[in-house]
């Protein structure tokens, strides 16, 4: 992996075909859709934080992937100071509903606040997006653990 800090908050990451293959990902598959793609992105985010001091810290992060003909790829990663919501992807509606049900249980018969949450179906996947999480209504550690049990945050 080759990392180049382009400017404040922007980095370029180049991965070889061998590195992608070792992670079980092809250059066209660098995406948070698969668990291997998510793991690769987390690995890249960790490297950018450790080597360049770039941290997502709950802010919006833009990642663009450009595959190379030789099987490698170049990723442009941009960090902003704009707060970001949280996006969770579920393989089926049952998993999403189970997660929501378990989140409600911790609040002792109170309903989980869905005011800042949107649910989308794209293909056979279901996405839960929290557009903003007010300071007083932050997701508890328990709720985050429940969501992460079913799917990884994107």
PDB file of C-alpha atoms in Angstrom:
ATOM      1  CA  UNK A   1       0.000   0.000   0.000  1.00  0.00           C
ATOM      2  CA  UNK A   2       1.249   3.427  -0.938  1.00  0.00           C
ATOM      3  CA  UNK A   3      -0.178   6.463   0.876  1.00  0.00           C
ATOM      4  CA  UNK A   4       0.261  10.059  -0.199  1.00  0.00           C
ATOM      5  CA  UNK A   5      -1.117  13.039   1.709  1.00  0.00           C
ATOM      6  CA  UNK A   6      -2.347  15.361  -1.061  1.00  0.00           C
ATOM      7  CA  UNK A   7      -3.545  18.281   1.046  1.00  0.00           C
ATOM      8  CA  UNK A   8      -5.128  18.910   4.427  1.00  0.00           C
ATOM      9  CA  UNK A   9      -7.825  16.257   4.842  1.00  0.00           C
ATOM     10  CA  UNK A  10      -7.200  14.520   1.496  1.00  0.00           C
ATOM     11  CA  UNK A  11      -5.094  11.421   0.875  1.00  0.00           C
ATOM     12  CA  UNK A  12      -4.436   9.047  -1.991  1.00  0.00           C
ATOM     13  CA  UNK A  13      -4.016   5.328  -1.371  1.00  0.00           C
ATOM     14  CA  UNK A  14      -2.690   2.967  -4.041  1.00  0.00           C
ATOM     15  CA  UNK A  15      -3.164  -0.771  -3.596  1.00  0.00           C
ATOM     16  CA  UNK A  16      -1.639  -3.477  -5.757  1.00  0.00           C
ATOM     17  CA  UNK A  17      -3.554  -6.438  -7.126  1.00  0.00           C
ATOM     18  CA  UNK A  18      -1.627  -8.633  -4.669  1.00  0.00           C
ATOM     19  CA  UNK A  19      -2.711  -6.526  -1.662  1.00  0.00           C
ATOM     20  CA  UNK A  20      -6.331  -6.543  -2.797  1.00  0.00           C
ATOM     21  CA  UNK A  21      -6.204 -10.286  -3.406  1.00  0.00           C
ATOM     22  CA  UNK A  22      -4.769 -10.868   0.090  1.00  0.00           C
ATOM     23  CA  UNK A  23      -7.873  -9.108   1.462  1.00  0.00           C
ATOM     24  CA  UNK A  24     -10.185 -11.156  -0.757  1.00  0.00           C
ATOM     25  CA  UNK A  25     -11.230  -8.118  -2.828  1.00  0.00           C
ATOM     26  CA  UNK A  26     -10.952  -7.246  -6.507  1.00  0.00           C
ATOM     27  CA  UNK A  27     -10.404  -3.646  -7.586  1.00  0.00           C
ATOM     28  CA  UNK A  28     -14.022  -3.392  -8.728  1.00  0.00           C
ATOM     29  CA  UNK A  29     -15.131  -4.742  -5.347  1.00  0.00           C
ATOM     30  CA  UNK A  30     -13.688  -2.079  -3.063  1.00  0.00           C
ATOM     31  CA  UNK A  31     -16.998  -1.275  -1.434  1.00  0.00           C
ATOM     32  CA  UNK A  32     -18.599  -1.463   1.988  1.00  0.00           C
ATOM     33  CA  UNK A  33     -21.172  -3.869   0.504  1.00  0.00           C
ATOM     34  CA  UNK A  34     -19.154  -6.966   1.384  1.00  0.00           C
ATOM     35  CA  UNK A  35     -17.503  -7.833   4.680  1.00  0.00           C
ATOM     36  CA  UNK A  36     -14.109  -8.091   2.914  1.00  0.00           C
ATOM     37  CA  UNK A  37     -14.626  -4.656   1.362  1.00  0.00           C
ATOM     38  CA  UNK A  38     -15.558  -3.160   4.746  1.00  0.00           C
ATOM     39  CA  UNK A  39     -12.531  -4.778   6.396  1.00  0.00           C
ATOM     40  CA  UNK A  40     -10.269  -3.347   3.690  1.00  0.00           C
ATOM     41  CA  UNK A  41     -11.737   0.139   4.148  1.00  0.00           C
ATOM     42  CA  UNK A  42     -11.316  -0.091   7.939  1.00  0.00           C
ATOM     43  CA  UNK A  43      -7.709  -1.192   7.407  1.00  0.00           C
ATOM     44  CA  UNK A  44      -7.144   1.838   5.142  1.00  0.00           C
ATOM     45  CA  UNK A  45      -8.827   4.217   7.618  1.00  0.00           C
ATOM     46  CA  UNK A  46      -6.617   2.842  10.422  1.00  0.00           C
ATOM     47  CA  UNK A  47      -3.502   3.317   8.283  1.00  0.00           C
ATOM     48  CA  UNK A  48      -4.483   6.877   7.378  1.00  0.00           C
ATOM     49  CA  UNK A  49      -5.074   7.703  11.027  1.00  0.00           C
ATOM     50  CA  UNK A  50      -1.824   6.116  12.194  1.00  0.00           C
ATOM     51  CA  UNK A  51       0.411   7.451   9.433  1.00  0.00           C
ATOM     52  CA  UNK A  52      -1.207  10.775   8.489  1.00  0.00           C
ATOM     53  CA  UNK A  53      -3.264  11.677  11.540  1.00  0.00           C
ATOM     54  CA  UNK A  54      -6.475  11.638   9.473  1.00  0.00           C
ATOM     55  CA  UNK A  55      -9.426  10.509  11.551  1.00  0.00           C
ATOM     56  CA  UNK A  56     -13.073  10.142  10.611  1.00  0.00           C
ATOM     57  CA  UNK A  57     -14.212  10.985  14.135  1.00  0.00           C
ATOM     58  CA  UNK A  58     -17.911  10.820  13.235  1.00  0.00           C
ATOM     59  CA  UNK A  59     -17.487  13.214  10.315  1.00  0.00           C
ATOM     60  CA  UNK A  60     -18.367  12.680   6.680  1.00  0.00           C
ATOM     61  CA  UNK A  61     -15.676  10.837   4.713  1.00  0.00           C
ATOM     62  CA  UNK A  62     -15.614  10.592   0.926  1.00  0.00           C
ATOM     63  CA  UNK A  63     -13.949   7.574  -0.698  1.00  0.00           C
ATOM     64  CA  UNK A  64     -13.573   7.237  -4.467  1.00  0.00           C
ATOM     65  CA  UNK A  65     -12.050   4.121  -6.023  1.00  0.00           C
ATOM     66  CA  UNK A  66     -10.453   4.021  -9.470  1.00  0.00           C
ATOM     67  CA  UNK A  67      -9.530   0.504 -10.605  1.00  0.00           C
ATOM     68  CA  UNK A  68      -6.348   0.013 -12.612  1.00  0.00           C
ATOM     69  CA  UNK A  69      -6.114  -2.290 -15.620  1.00  0.00           C
ATOM     70  CA  UNK A  70      -3.423  -4.348 -13.830  1.00  0.00           C
ATOM     71  CA  UNK A  71      -5.882  -5.254 -11.025  1.00  0.00           C
ATOM     72  CA  UNK A  72      -4.751  -2.657  -8.510  1.00  0.00           C
ATOM     73  CA  UNK A  73      -6.597   0.509  -7.619  1.00  0.00           C
ATOM     74  CA  UNK A  74      -6.243   4.085  -6.429  1.00  0.00           C
ATOM     75  CA  UNK A  75      -8.473   5.432  -3.689  1.00  0.00           C
ATOM     76  CA  UNK A  76      -8.991   9.117  -3.037  1.00  0.00           C
ATOM     77  CA  UNK A  77     -10.052   9.677   0.561  1.00  0.00           C
ATOM     78  CA  UNK A  78     -11.340  13.044   1.700  1.00  0.00           C
ATOM     79  CA  UNK A  79     -12.153  13.970   5.283  1.00  0.00           C
ATOM     80  CA  UNK A  80     -14.465  16.848   6.152  1.00  0.00           C
ATOM     81  CA  UNK A  81     -15.396  18.620   9.335  1.00  0.00           C
ATOM     82  CA  UNK A  82     -19.075  18.080   8.538  1.00  0.00           C
ATOM     83  CA  UNK A  83     -20.838  15.786  11.016  1.00  0.00           C
ATOM     84  CA  UNK A  84     -21.991  12.568   9.431  1.00  0.00           C
ATOM     85  CA  UNK A  85     -24.923  10.363  10.146  1.00  0.00           C
ATOM     86  CA  UNK A  86     -24.580   6.644  10.584  1.00  0.00           C
ATOM     87  CA  UNK A  87     -25.508   4.119   7.932  1.00  0.00           C
ATOM     88  CA  UNK A  88     -26.103   0.449   8.670  1.00  0.00           C
ATOM     89  CA  UNK A  89     -26.688  -2.220   6.017  1.00  0.00           C
ATOM     90  CA  UNK A  90     -28.737  -5.356   6.703  1.00  0.00           C
ATOM     91  CA  UNK A  91     -28.885  -8.508   4.599  1.00  0.00           C
ATOM     92  CA  UNK A  92     -32.598  -8.972   5.284  1.00  0.00           C
ATOM     93  CA  UNK A  93     -35.522  -7.160   6.848  1.00  0.00           C
ATOM     94  CA  UNK A  94     -35.707  -9.714   9.688  1.00  0.00           C
ATOM     95  CA  UNK A  95     -32.193  -8.757  10.866  1.00  0.00           C
ATOM     96  CA  UNK A  96     -33.092  -5.060  10.770  1.00  0.00           C
ATOM     97  CA  UNK A  97     -36.330  -5.582  12.726  1.00  0.00           C
ATOM     98  CA  UNK A  98     -34.558  -7.820  15.269  1.00  0.00           C
ATOM     99  CA  UNK A  99     -31.943  -5.121  15.813  1.00  0.00           C
ATOM    100  CA  UNK A 100     -34.617  -2.452  16.288  1.00  0.00           C
ATOM    101  CA  UNK A 101     -36.524  -4.699  18.687  1.00  0.00           C
ATOM    102  CA  UNK A 102     -33.403  -5.354  20.782  1.00  0.00           C
ATOM    103  CA  UNK A 103     -32.612  -1.639  20.852  1.00  0.00           C
ATOM    104  CA  UNK A 104     -36.055  -0.947  22.302  1.00  0.00           C
ATOM    105  CA  UNK A 105     -35.644  -3.518  25.048  1.00  0.00           C
ATOM    106  CA  UNK A 106     -32.880  -1.613  26.844  1.00  0.00           C
ATOM    107  CA  UNK A 107     -35.138   1.434  27.247  1.00  0.00           C
ATOM    108  CA  UNK A 108     -37.518  -0.453  29.549  1.00  0.00           C
ATOM    109  CA  UNK A 109     -40.728  -0.315  27.546  1.00  0.00           C
ATOM    110  CA  UNK A 110     -39.921   3.041  25.944  1.00  0.00           C
ATOM    111  CA  UNK A 111     -39.948   3.060  22.178  1.00  0.00           C
ATOM    112  CA  UNK A 112     -36.717   3.606  20.346  1.00  0.00           C
ATOM    113  CA  UNK A 113     -36.736   7.145  18.903  1.00  0.00           C
ATOM    114  CA  UNK A 114     -36.937   6.866  15.114  1.00  0.00           C
ATOM    115  CA  UNK A 115     -37.302  10.615  14.492  1.00  0.00           C
ATOM    116  CA  UNK A 116     -33.854  10.977  12.868  1.00  0.00           C
ATOM    117  CA  UNK A 117     -33.849   7.563  11.188  1.00  0.00           C
ATOM    118  CA  UNK A 118     -34.688   6.602   7.613  1.00  0.00           C
ATOM    119  CA  UNK A 119     -34.996   3.084   6.223  1.00  0.00           C
ATOM    120  CA  UNK A 120     -34.328   2.267   2.584  1.00  0.00           C
ATOM    121  CA  UNK A 121     -34.489  -0.921   0.558  1.00  0.00           C
ATOM    122  CA  UNK A 122     -32.021  -1.167  -2.307  1.00  0.00           C
ATOM    123  CA  UNK A 123     -32.134  -4.470  -4.135  1.00  0.00           C
ATOM    124  CA  UNK A 124     -32.227  -7.215  -1.521  1.00  0.00           C
ATOM    125  CA  UNK A 125     -30.476  -5.105   1.173  1.00  0.00           C
ATOM    126  CA  UNK A 126     -32.030  -2.849   3.799  1.00  0.00           C
ATOM    127  CA  UNK A 127     -30.322   0.316   5.002  1.00  0.00           C
ATOM    128  CA  UNK A 128     -30.928   2.194   8.233  1.00  0.00           C
ATOM    129  CA  UNK A 129     -29.631   5.770   8.137  1.00  0.00           C
ATOM    130  CA  UNK A 130     -29.489   8.062  11.157  1.00  0.00           C
ATOM    131  CA  UNK A 131     -29.309  11.520   9.567  1.00  0.00           C
ATOM    132  CA  UNK A 132     -28.374  13.265  12.775  1.00  0.00           C
ATOM    133  CA  UNK A 133     -28.066  12.164  16.325  1.00  0.00           C
ATOM    134  CA  UNK A 134     -28.735  15.012  18.775  1.00  0.00           C
ATOM    135  CA  UNK A 135     -26.300  15.250  21.685  1.00  0.00           C
ATOM    136  CA  UNK A 136     -28.958  14.367  24.250  1.00  0.00           C
ATOM    137  CA  UNK A 137     -30.275  11.529  22.054  1.00  0.00           C
ATOM    138  CA  UNK A 138     -27.023   9.818  21.166  1.00  0.00           C
ATOM    139  CA  UNK A 139     -27.192   6.119  20.511  1.00  0.00           C
ATOM    140  CA  UNK A 140     -26.185   4.313  23.667  1.00  0.00           C
ATOM    141  CA  UNK A 141     -23.228   1.950  23.693  1.00  0.00           C
ATOM    142  CA  UNK A 142     -25.764  -0.864  23.982  1.00  0.00           C
ATOM    143  CA  UNK A 143     -27.649   0.299  20.880  1.00  0.00           C
ATOM    144  CA  UNK A 144     -24.390   0.664  18.934  1.00  0.00           C
ATOM    145  CA  UNK A 145     -23.364  -2.844  19.996  1.00  0.00           C
ATOM    146  CA  UNK A 146     -26.738  -4.208  18.865  1.00  0.00           C
ATOM    147  CA  UNK A 147     -26.449  -2.508  15.463  1.00  0.00           C
ATOM    148  CA  UNK A 148     -22.857  -3.691  15.045  1.00  0.00           C
ATOM    149  CA  UNK A 149     -23.894  -7.241  15.906  1.00  0.00           C
ATOM    150  CA  UNK A 150     -26.164  -7.361  12.883  1.00  0.00           C
ATOM    151  CA  UNK A 151     -24.115  -5.290  10.477  1.00  0.00           C
ATOM    152  CA  UNK A 152     -21.139  -2.972  10.270  1.00  0.00           C
ATOM    153  CA  UNK A 153     -21.584   0.787  10.106  1.00  0.00           C
ATOM    154  CA  UNK A 154     -20.647   2.192   6.710  1.00  0.00           C
TER     155      UNK A 154
END
